[in-house]
Amino acid sequence: MTLLEGLAPTHDASLGFAVPARNVRGRLVRLDASLGAILAAHAYPAPLAATLSDGLVTTALLGGTLRETGGGLTLQAQSDGPLQLLVCDWNAGQLRGYLKGDAETAPGDLEAMFGDGHLAVTLDETSANERYQGIVPLEGADIGAAIEHFFRASEQIPTLIRTALIESPETGPIAGGLLLQYLPKGEDGQTRRFAEDDGQPEPEDWQHMRTLAATITDAELASPDLAPEALLWRLFHEEEVRLFPAIAPSRGCRCSPAHITDVLSRFPEAERADMRGPDGLIGVDCQFCARTWRIHA
């Protein structure tokens, strides 16, 4: 394994890997400067910052698996509880996120923090010009647990997701995550699905890899001093691990005067007239970056 290059000093990293002999693929993600910039846009209390970080890491783990660099993935939770809206978006290595809810929300599982709601995962594959959306209940300890359930129930792909957030005065917030999936091949060369509730025993290869991955600690996931390759070596040093090209996630918001003007131009003139203020400009708020644009349109 070779160390990632060019990631200092922010430590933002996304590294895909596979263990072919075990029919397993995975990804390690670490968010440093990108996470700090997203959280800094709003004064999130600690429980809300932790929930948004969980969503951002999970989004980066899933988004990083897209084969097409132009592909995008959006994770959105809506509910009627203390937290009403969570939106995390991945597009070609750029990440953004926003959380709306009661600042007094206490830490808890998804049901306690969100109440009755759902989590939607929307995938845009630009190469195929297709959009896919999956819906999962807001149940489980965290966003990662809900996505694990989605893959098991809907895709029949055994999945493990672990996320962690550590904050210190020296480093600020740093989050990390691990994704592991079991993808055996069928006789026709295609992915052979495995359902935990169809009476099949859990495959030994998956048991072995899941057990090793479950030993990972929060400190290891979010440590700025532990390179992703070194962490993979700790976990799977007895396996032959194949690494894929690494990327450095960054904070990215698609709001810009040109983009907003283009969107507004699609509204009829009568509607745009109602939007204009006394100065003749249209005010547009971007919750992702906490910025208000004044647009002539």
Coordinates of C-alpha atoms in Angstrom, one line a residue, residues 22-202:
R22 CA -13.5 -12.3 0.2
N23 CA -15.9 -10.8 -2.3
V24 CA -15.8 -7.5 -0.4
R25 CA -15.5 -3.9 -1.3
G26 CA -15.3 -0.8 0.8
R27 CA -14.3 2.8 1.4
L28 CA -12.7 4.9 4.0
V29 CA -13.6 8.6 4.3
R30 CA -12.1 11.3 6.5
L31 CA -13.5 14.8 6.5
D32 CA -11.5 17.7 8.0
A33 CA -11.5 21.1 6.3
S34 CA -14.6 20.2 4.3
L35 CA -16.5 19.4 7.4
G36 CA -15.3 22.4 9.3
A37 CA -16.4 24.7 6.5
I38 CA -19.9 23.1 6.3
L39 CA -20.5 23.2 10.1
A40 CA -19.2 26.8 10.3
A41 CA -22.0 28.1 8.1
H42 CA -24.4 27.6 11.0
A43 CA -23.9 27.7 14.8
Y44 CA -25.0 24.1 15.2
P45 CA -25.2 22.8 18.8
A46 CA -23.2 19.6 19.5
P47 CA -26.0 17.1 19.0
L48 CA -27.0 18.7 15.6
A49 CA -23.4 19.0 14.5
A50 CA -22.9 15.3 15.2
T51 CA -26.0 14.3 13.3
L52 CA -25.1 16.4 10.3
S53 CA -21.5 15.0 10.4
D54 CA -22.9 11.5 10.4
G55 CA -25.0 12.3 7.3
L56 CA -22.1 14.0 5.5
V57 CA -19.7 11.1 6.1
T58 CA -22.4 8.5 5.0
T59 CA -23.0 10.6 1.9
A60 CA -19.3 10.7 1.1
L61 CA -19.0 7.0 1.6
L62 CA -21.8 6.3 -0.8
G63 CA -21.0 9.0 -3.3
G64 CA -17.4 7.9 -3.5
T65 CA -18.5 4.5 -4.9
L66 CA -20.0 6.2 -8.0
R67 CA -18.2 5.0 -11.1
E68 CA -18.8 8.2 -13.1
T69 CA -16.9 11.2 -11.7
G70 CA -19.8 13.4 -12.7
G71 CA -22.4 11.4 -10.8
G72 CA -24.2 12.8 -7.8
L73 CA -25.9 11.5 -4.7
T74 CA -28.3 13.2 -2.3
L75 CA -29.3 12.0 1.1
Q76 CA -32.4 13.7 2.5
A77 CA -34.3 13.1 5.7
Q78 CA -37.7 14.7 6.4
S79 CA -39.8 14.4 9.5
D80 CA -42.2 16.0 11.9
G81 CA -40.0 15.7 14.9
P82 CA -37.4 17.9 16.6
L83 CA -35.2 17.7 13.5
Q84 CA -37.3 18.4 10.5
L85 CA -34.8 18.4 7.6
L86 CA -31.4 17.0 6.8
V87 CA -29.9 17.4 3.3
C88 CA -26.4 16.1 2.3
D89 CA -25.2 16.3 -1.3
W90 CA -22.2 14.7 -3.1
N91 CA -21.2 15.8 -6.6
A92 CA -17.9 14.8 -8.2
G93 CA -16.0 15.0 -4.9
Q94 CA -17.7 18.1 -3.6
L95 CA -19.8 17.9 -0.5
R96 CA -22.4 20.1 1.1
G97 CA -25.0 19.7 3.9
Y98 CA -27.7 21.5 5.9
L99 CA -29.7 20.5 9.0
K100 CA -32.9 22.3 10.2
G101 CA -34.3 21.6 13.6
D102 CA -34.7 22.5 17.3
A103 CA -31.4 23.7 18.7
E104 CA -32.4 22.1 22.0
T105 CA -32.7 18.6 20.5
A106 CA -31.1 16.1 22.9
P107 CA -28.8 13.3 21.5
G108 CA -30.6 10.1 20.7
D109 CA -31.4 7.6 18.0
L110 CA -33.0 8.6 14.8
E111 CA -36.5 8.1 16.0
A112 CA -36.0 10.2 19.0
M113 CA -34.3 13.1 17.1
F114 CA -36.4 13.0 13.9
G115 CA -39.7 11.5 15.0
D116 CA -41.9 10.0 12.2
G117 CA -40.2 10.5 8.9
H118 CA -38.2 8.9 6.1
L119 CA -34.7 9.0 4.6
A120 CA -34.4 9.2 0.8
V121 CA -31.2 8.4 -1.1
T122 CA -31.2 9.8 -4.7
L123 CA -28.6 8.7 -7.1
D124 CA -27.9 10.5 -10.4
E125 CA -25.6 8.6 -12.8
T126 CA -24.6 11.0 -15.5
S127 CA -23.2 8.3 -17.7
A128 CA -26.6 6.6 -18.0
N129 CA -28.6 9.8 -17.6
E130 CA -30.7 8.0 -15.0
R131 CA -32.0 8.8 -11.5
Y132 CA -32.7 6.3 -8.8
Q133 CA -34.3 6.9 -5.5
G134 CA -34.6 4.6 -2.5
I135 CA -36.7 5.3 0.7
V136 CA -35.8 4.0 4.1
P137 CA -37.5 4.6 7.5
L138 CA -35.7 6.9 10.0
E139 CA -34.9 4.0 12.3
G140 CA -31.7 2.9 14.0
A141 CA -28.9 4.4 16.1
D142 CA -27.7 6.8 13.3
I143 CA -27.9 7.5 9.6
G144 CA -25.4 4.8 8.8
A145 CA -27.6 2.2 10.5
A146 CA -30.6 3.3 8.5
I147 CA -28.5 2.9 5.3
E148 CA -27.3 -0.5 6.4
H149 CA -31.0 -1.6 6.7
F150 CA -31.7 -0.1 3.2
F151 CA -29.0 -2.2 1.6
R152 CA -30.0 -5.4 3.4
A153 CA -33.8 -5.0 2.8
S154 CA -33.9 -3.4 -0.6
E155 CA -30.7 -4.3 -2.4
Q156 CA -30.0 -7.5 -0.5
I157 CA -26.4 -6.5 0.0
P158 CA -24.9 -7.1 3.5
T159 CA -23.4 -3.8 4.5
L160 CA -21.5 -2.3 7.4
I161 CA -21.2 1.4 8.0
R162 CA -19.3 3.1 10.9
T163 CA -19.0 6.8 11.4
A164 CA -17.3 8.9 14.1
L165 CA -16.8 12.6 15.0
I166 CA -14.0 13.9 17.1
E167 CA -13.4 17.5 18.0
S168 CA -10.6 19.1 19.8
P169 CA -9.3 22.7 20.3
E170 CA -6.2 21.8 18.3
T171 CA -7.8 20.2 15.2
G172 CA -11.4 21.3 15.3
P173 CA -14.0 18.8 14.1
I174 CA -12.8 15.8 12.1
A175 CA -15.1 13.0 11.1
G176 CA -14.4 9.6 9.6
G177 CA -16.3 6.6 8.2
L178 CA -15.9 3.1 6.9
L179 CA -18.2 1.3 4.4
L180 CA -17.9 -2.4 3.8
Q181 CA -20.1 -4.5 1.5
Y182 CA -20.3 -8.1 0.5
L183 CA -20.7 -8.5 -3.3
P184 CA -20.3 -12.2 -4.3
K185 CA -20.5 -13.2 -8.0
G186 CA -23.1 -15.5 -9.3
E187 CA -22.6 -18.2 -12.0
D188 CA -23.5 -15.7 -14.7
G189 CA -20.8 -13.3 -13.6
Q190 CA -23.4 -10.9 -12.2
T191 CA -23.8 -9.9 -8.5
R192 CA -25.5 -12.7 -6.6
R193 CA -27.8 -11.2 -4.0
F194 CA -27.9 -12.5 -0.5
A195 CA -30.9 -12.0 1.8
E196 CA -30.5 -12.4 5.6
D197 CA -34.1 -13.5 6.0
D198 CA -34.3 -16.1 3.3
G199 CA -32.9 -18.9 5.4
Q200 CA -29.3 -18.7 4.1
P201 CA -26.5 -18.7 6.6
E202 CA -24.4 -15.6 6.6

